[in-house]
Short mmCIF file of N, CA and C and ligand atoms in Angstrom, two decimals:
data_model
loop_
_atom_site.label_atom_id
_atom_site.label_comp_id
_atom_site.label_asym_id
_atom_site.label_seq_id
_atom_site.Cartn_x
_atom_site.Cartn_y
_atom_site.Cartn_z
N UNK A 1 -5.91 -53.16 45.25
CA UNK A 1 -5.09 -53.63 46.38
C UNK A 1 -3.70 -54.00 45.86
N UNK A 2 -2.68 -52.80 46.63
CA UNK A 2 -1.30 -53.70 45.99
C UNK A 2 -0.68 -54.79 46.72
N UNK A 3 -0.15 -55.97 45.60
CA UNK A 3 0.97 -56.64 46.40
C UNK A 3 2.10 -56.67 46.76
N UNK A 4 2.70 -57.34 47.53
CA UNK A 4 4.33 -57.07 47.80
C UNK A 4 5.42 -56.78 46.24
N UNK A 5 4.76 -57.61 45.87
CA UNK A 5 5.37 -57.49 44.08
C UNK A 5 5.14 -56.48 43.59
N UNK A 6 4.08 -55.73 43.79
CA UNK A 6 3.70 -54.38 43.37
C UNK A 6 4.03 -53.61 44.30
N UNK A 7 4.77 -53.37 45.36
CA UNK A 7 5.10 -52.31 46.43
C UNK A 7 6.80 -52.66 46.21
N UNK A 8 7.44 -53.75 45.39
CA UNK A 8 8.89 -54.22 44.83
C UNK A 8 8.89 -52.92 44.08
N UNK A 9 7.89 -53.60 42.64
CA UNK A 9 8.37 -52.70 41.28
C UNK A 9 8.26 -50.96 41.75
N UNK A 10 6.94 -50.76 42.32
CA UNK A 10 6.82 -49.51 43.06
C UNK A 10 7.48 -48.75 43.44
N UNK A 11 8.93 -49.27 44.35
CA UNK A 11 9.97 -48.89 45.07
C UNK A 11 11.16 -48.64 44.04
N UNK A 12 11.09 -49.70 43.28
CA UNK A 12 12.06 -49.77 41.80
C UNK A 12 12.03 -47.77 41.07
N UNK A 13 10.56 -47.59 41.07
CA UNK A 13 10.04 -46.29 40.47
C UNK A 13 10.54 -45.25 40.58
N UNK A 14 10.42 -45.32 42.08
CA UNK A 14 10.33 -44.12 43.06
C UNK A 14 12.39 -44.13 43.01
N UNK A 15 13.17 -45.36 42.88
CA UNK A 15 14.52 -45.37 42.83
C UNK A 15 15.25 -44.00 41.30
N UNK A 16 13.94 -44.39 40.61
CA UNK A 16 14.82 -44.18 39.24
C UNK A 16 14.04 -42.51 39.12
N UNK A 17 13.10 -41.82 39.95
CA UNK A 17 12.92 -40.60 40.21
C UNK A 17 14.28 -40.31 40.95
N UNK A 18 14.73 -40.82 42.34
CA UNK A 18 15.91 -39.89 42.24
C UNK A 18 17.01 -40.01 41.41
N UNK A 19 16.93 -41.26 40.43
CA UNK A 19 18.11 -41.13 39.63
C UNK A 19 17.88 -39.84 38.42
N UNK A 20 17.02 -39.89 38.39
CA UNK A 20 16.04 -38.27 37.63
C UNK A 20 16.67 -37.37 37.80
N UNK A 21 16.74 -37.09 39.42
CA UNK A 21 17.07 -35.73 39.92
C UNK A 21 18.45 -35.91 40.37
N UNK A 22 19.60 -37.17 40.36
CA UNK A 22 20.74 -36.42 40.03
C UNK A 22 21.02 -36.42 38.78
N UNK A 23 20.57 -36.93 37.95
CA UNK A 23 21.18 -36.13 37.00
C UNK A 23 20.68 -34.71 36.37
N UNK A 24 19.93 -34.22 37.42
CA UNK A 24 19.63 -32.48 36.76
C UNK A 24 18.04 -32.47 36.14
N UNK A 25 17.12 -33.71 36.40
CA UNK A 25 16.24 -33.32 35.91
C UNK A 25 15.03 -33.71 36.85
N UNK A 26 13.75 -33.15 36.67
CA UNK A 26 12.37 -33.11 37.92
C UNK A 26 12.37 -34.56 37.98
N UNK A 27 11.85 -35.08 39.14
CA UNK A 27 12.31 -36.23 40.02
C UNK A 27 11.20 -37.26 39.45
N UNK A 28 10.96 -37.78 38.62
CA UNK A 28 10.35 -38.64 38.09
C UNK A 28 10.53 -39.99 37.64
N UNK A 29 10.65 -41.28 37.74
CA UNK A 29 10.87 -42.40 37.17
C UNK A 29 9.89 -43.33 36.83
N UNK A 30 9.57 -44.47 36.38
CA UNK A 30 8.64 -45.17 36.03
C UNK A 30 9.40 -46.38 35.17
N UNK A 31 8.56 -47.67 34.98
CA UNK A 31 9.03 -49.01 34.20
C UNK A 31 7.88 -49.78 33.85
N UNK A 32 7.51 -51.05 33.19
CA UNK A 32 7.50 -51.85 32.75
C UNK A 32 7.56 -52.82 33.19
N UNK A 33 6.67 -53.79 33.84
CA UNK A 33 6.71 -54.79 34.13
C UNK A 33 5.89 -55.65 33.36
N UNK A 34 5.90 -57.00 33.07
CA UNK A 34 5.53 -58.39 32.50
C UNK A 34 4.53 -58.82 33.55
N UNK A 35 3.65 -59.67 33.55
CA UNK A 35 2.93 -60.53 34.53
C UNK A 35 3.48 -61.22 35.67
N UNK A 36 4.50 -61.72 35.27
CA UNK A 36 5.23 -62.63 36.05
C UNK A 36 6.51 -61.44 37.17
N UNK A 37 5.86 -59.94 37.01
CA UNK A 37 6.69 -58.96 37.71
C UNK A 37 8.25 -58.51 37.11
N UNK A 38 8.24 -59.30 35.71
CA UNK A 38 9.64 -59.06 35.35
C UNK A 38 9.69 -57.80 34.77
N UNK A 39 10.77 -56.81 35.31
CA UNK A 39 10.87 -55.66 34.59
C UNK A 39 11.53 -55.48 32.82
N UNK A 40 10.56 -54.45 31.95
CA UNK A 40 10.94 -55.49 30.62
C UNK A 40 11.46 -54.08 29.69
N UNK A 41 11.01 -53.02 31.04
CA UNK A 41 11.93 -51.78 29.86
C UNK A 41 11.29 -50.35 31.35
N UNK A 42 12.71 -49.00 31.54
CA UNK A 42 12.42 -48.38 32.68
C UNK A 42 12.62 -46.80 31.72
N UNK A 43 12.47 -45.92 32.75
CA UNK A 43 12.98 -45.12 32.10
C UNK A 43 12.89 -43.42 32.93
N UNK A 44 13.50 -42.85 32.87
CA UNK A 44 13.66 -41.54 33.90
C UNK A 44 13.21 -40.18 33.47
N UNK A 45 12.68 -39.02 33.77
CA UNK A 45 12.17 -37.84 33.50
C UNK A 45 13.61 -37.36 32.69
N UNK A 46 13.76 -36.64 31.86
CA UNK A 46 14.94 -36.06 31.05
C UNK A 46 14.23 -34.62 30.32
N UNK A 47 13.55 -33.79 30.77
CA UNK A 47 12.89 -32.63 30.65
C UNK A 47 13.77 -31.63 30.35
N UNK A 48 15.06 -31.85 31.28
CA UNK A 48 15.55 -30.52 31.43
C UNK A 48 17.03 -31.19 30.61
N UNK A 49 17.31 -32.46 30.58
CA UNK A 49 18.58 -32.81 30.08
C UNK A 49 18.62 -32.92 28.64
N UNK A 50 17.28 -33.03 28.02
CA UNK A 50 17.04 -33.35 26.55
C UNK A 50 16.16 -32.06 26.15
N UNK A 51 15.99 -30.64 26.99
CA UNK A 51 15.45 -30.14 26.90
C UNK A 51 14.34 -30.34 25.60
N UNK A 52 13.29 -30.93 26.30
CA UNK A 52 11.96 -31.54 25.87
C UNK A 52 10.75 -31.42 27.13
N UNK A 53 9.96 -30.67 26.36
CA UNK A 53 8.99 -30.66 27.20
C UNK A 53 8.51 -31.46 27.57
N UNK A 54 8.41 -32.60 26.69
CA UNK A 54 7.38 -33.88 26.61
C UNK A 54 7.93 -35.09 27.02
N UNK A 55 9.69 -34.88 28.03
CA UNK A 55 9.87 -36.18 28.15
C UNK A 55 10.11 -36.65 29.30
N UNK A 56 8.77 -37.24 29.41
CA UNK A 56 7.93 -37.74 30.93
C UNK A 56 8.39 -39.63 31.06
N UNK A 57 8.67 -39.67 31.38
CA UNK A 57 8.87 -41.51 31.83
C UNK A 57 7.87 -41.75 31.15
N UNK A 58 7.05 -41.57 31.74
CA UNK A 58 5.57 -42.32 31.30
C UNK A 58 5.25 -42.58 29.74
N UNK A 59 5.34 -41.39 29.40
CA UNK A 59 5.05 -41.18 27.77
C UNK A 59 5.97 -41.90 27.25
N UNK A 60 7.61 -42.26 27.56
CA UNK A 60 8.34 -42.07 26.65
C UNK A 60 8.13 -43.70 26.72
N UNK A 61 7.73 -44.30 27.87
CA UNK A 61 7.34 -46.11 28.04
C UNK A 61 6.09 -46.15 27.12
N UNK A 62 4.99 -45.65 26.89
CA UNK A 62 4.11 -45.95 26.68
C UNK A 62 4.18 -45.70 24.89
N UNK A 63 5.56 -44.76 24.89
CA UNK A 63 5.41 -44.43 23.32
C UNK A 63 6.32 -46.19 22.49
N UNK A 64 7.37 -46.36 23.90
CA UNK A 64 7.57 -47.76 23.10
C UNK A 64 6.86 -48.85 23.34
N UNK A 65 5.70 -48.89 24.39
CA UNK A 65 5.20 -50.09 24.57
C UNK A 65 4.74 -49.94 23.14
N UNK A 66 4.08 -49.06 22.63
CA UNK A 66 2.85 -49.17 21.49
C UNK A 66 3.93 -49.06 20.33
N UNK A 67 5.72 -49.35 20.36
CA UNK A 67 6.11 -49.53 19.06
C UNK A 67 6.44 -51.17 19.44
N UNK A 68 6.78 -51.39 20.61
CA UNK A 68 7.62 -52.38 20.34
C UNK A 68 6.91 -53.92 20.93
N UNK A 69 5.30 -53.91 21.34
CA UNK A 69 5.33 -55.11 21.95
C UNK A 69 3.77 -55.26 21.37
N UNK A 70 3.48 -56.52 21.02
CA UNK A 70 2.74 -56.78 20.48
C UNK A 70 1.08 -56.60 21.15
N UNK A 71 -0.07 -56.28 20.81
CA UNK A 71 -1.07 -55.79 21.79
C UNK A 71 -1.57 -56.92 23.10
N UNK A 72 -1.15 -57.91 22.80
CA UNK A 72 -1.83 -58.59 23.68
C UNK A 72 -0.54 -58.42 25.15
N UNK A 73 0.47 -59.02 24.26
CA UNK A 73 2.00 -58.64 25.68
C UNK A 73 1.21 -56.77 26.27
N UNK A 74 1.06 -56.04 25.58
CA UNK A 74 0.76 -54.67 26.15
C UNK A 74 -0.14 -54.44 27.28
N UNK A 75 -1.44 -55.32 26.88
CA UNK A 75 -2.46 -55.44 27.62
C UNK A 75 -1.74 -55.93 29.04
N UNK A 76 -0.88 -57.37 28.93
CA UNK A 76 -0.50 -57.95 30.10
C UNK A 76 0.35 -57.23 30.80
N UNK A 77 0.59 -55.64 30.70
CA UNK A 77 1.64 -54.83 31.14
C UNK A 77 1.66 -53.89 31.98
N UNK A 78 2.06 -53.33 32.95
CA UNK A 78 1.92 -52.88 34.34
C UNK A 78 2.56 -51.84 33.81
N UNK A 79 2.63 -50.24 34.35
CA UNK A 79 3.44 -49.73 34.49
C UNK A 79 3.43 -49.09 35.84
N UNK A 80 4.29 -48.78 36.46
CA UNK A 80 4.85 -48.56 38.04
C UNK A 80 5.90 -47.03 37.68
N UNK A 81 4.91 -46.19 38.31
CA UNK A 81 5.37 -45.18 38.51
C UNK A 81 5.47 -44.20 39.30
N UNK A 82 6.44 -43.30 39.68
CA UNK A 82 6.95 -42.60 41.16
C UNK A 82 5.64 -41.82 41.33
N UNK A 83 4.89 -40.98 40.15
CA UNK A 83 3.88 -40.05 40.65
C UNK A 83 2.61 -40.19 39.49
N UNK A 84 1.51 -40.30 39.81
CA UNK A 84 0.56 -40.00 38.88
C UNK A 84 0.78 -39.82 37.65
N UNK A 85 0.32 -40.35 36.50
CA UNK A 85 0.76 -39.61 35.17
C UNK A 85 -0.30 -38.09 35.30
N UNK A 86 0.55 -37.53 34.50
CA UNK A 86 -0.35 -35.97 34.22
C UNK A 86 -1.03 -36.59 33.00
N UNK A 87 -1.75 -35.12 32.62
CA UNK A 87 -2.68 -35.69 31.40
C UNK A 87 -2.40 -36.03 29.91
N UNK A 88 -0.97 -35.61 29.71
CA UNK A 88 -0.39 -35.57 28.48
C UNK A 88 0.21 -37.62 28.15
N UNK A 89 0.36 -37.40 29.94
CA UNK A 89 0.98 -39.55 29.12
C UNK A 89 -0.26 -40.45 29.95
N UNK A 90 -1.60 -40.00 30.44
CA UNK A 90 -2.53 -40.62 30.29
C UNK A 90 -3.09 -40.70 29.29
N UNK A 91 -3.07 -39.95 28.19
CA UNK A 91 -3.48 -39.77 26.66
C UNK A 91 -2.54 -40.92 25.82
N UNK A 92 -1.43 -40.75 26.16
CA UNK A 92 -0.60 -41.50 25.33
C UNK A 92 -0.57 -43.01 26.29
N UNK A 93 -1.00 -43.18 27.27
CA UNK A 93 -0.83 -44.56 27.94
C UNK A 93 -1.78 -45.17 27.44
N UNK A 94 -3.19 -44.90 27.40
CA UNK A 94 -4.55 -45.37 27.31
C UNK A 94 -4.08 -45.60 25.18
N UNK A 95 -3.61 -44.62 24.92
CA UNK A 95 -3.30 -44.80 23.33
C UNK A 95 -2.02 -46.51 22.67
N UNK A 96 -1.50 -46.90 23.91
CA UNK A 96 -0.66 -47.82 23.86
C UNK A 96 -1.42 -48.79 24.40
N UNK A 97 -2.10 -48.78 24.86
CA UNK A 97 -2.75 -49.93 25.03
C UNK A 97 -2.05 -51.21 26.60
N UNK A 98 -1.92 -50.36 27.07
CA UNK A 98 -0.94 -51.36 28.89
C UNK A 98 -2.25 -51.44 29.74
N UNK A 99 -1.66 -52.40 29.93
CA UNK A 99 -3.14 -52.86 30.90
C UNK A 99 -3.01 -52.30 31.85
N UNK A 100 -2.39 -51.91 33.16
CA UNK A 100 -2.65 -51.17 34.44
C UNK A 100 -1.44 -50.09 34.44
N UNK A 101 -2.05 -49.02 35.50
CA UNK A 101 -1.18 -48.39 35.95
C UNK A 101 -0.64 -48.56 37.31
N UNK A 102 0.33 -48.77 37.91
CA UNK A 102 0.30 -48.43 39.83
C UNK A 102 1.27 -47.34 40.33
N UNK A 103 0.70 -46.12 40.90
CA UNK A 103 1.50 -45.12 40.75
C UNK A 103 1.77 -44.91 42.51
N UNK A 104 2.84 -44.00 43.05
CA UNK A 104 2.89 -43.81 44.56
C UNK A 104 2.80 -42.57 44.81
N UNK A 105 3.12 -41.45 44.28
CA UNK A 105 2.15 -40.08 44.49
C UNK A 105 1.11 -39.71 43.58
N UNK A 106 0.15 -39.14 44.05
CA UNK A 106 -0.81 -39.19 43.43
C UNK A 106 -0.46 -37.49 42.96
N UNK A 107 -1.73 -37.45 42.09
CA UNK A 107 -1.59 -35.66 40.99
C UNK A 107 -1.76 -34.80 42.66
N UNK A 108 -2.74 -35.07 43.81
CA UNK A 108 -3.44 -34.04 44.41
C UNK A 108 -1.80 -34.17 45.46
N UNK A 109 -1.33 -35.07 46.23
CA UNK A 109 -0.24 -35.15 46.47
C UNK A 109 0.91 -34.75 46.20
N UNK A 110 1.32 -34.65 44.41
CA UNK A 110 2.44 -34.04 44.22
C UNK A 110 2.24 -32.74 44.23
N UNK A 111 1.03 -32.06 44.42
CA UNK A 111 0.33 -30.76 44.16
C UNK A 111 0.73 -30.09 45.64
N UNK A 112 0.75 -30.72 46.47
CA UNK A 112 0.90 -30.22 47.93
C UNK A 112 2.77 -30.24 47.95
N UNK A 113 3.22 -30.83 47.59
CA UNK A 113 4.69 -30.73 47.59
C UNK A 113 5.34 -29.86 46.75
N UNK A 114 5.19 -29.52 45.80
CA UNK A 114 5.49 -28.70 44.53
C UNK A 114 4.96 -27.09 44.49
N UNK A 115 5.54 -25.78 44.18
CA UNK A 115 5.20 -24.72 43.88
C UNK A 115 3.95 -25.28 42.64
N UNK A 116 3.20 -24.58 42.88
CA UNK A 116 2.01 -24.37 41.54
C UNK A 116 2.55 -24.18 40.59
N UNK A 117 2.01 -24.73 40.12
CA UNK A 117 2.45 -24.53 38.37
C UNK A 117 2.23 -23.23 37.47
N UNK A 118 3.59 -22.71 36.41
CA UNK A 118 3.45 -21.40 35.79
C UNK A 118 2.48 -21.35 34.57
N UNK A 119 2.19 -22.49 34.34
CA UNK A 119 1.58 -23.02 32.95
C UNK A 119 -0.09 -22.24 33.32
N UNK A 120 -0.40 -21.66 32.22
CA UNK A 120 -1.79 -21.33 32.65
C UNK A 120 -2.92 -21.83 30.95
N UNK A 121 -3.86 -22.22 31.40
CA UNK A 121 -4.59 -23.10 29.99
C UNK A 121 -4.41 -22.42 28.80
N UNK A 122 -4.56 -22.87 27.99
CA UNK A 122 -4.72 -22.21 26.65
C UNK A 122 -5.77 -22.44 26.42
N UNK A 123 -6.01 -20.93 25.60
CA UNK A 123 -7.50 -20.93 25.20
C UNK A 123 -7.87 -21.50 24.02
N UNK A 124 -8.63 -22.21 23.81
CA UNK A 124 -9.30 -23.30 21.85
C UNK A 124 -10.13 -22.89 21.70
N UNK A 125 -10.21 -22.46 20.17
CA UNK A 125 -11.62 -21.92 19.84
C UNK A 125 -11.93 -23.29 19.16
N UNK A 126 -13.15 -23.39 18.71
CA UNK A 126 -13.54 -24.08 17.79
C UNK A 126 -14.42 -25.06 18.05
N UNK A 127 -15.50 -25.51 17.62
CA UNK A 127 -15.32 -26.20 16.37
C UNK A 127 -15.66 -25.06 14.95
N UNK A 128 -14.84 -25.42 13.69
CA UNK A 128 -15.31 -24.43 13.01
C UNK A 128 -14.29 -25.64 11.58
N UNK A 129 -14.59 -24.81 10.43
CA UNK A 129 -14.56 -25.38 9.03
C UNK A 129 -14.89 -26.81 8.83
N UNK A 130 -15.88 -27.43 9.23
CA UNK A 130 -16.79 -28.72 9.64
C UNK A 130 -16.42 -29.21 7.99
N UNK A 131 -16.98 -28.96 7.12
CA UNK A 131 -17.05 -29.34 5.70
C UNK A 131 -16.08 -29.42 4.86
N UNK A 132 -15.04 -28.90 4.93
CA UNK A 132 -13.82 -29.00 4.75
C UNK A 132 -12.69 -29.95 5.74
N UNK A 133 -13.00 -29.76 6.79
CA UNK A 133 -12.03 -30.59 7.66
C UNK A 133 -12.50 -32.05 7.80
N UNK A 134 -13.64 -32.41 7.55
CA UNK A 134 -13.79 -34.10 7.76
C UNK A 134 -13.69 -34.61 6.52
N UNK A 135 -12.71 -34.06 5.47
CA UNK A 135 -12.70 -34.81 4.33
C UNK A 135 -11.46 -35.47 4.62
N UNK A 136 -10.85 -34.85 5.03
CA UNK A 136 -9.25 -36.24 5.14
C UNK A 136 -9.96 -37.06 6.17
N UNK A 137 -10.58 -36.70 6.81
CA UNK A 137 -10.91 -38.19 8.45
C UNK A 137 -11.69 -39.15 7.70
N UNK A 138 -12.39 -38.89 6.54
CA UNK A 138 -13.42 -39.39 5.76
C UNK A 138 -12.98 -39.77 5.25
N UNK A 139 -11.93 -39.86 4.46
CA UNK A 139 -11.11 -40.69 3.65
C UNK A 139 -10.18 -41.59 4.32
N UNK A 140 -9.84 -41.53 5.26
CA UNK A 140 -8.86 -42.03 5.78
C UNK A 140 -9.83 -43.36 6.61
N UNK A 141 -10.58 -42.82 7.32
CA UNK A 141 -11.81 -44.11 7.79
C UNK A 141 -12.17 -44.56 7.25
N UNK A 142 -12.69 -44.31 5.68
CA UNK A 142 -13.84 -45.35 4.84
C UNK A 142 -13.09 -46.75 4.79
ZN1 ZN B 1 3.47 -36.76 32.17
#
């Protein structure tokens, strides 16, 4: 259930997606909020301006929550964002350690607004060289 405080930062989100898209890049924004609702770091889609595939709001918050704030502040940490994370900065969100997400379009939502996507899966083989490859994980865990 969101609150007015969370339909604030929410709106904050959805502001810094169109600041996304004037400056030339897919309409995305997202931030950082504290417990107490204070915003404590934001940040905008730059895909096409930093030509980077990988630079999603989301990820690029979640890559500094997990440099710059200690785990417990992380845990107490919201992030508020214009659309669903995709799966690449749910990997890296859950890896930083922020306690919630609250997003305002959802993946099946931005899916209805957006041409389909050109990206088609890549194929992985494997598992394969088992006996050889768990010697660095093996060393590195003991
Ligand atoms: Zn993403």
């Amino acid at each position: 259930m969101l609150t007015q405080d969370d339909e604030r930062l929410l709106r904050r989100a959805v502001d810094l997606a169109h600041e996304a898209l004037e400056t030339g890049n897919p309409p995305f924004g997202s931030l950082l909020a504290g417990p107490d609702g204070t915003v404590i770091a934001e940040d905008r889609n730059t895909t096409v301006t930093e030509a980077d595939i990988t630079a999603h709001p989301e990820l690029k918050l979640a890559r500094w929550a997990a440099r710059e704030l200690d785990p417990a502040t992380a845990a107490g940490t919201t992030m508020y964002t214009s659309c669903q994370p995709c799966g690449m900065c749910a990997g890296a969100i859950e890896r930083s350690g922020l306690g919630r997400v609250v997003f305002a379009l959802s993946a099946e939502q931005l899916g209805g607004l957006k041409p389909a996507p050109a990206a088609v899966a890549v194929r992985q083989e494997g598992p394969a060289l088992f006996d050889e490859a768990r010697v660095p994980v093996e060393v590195y865990y003991r």
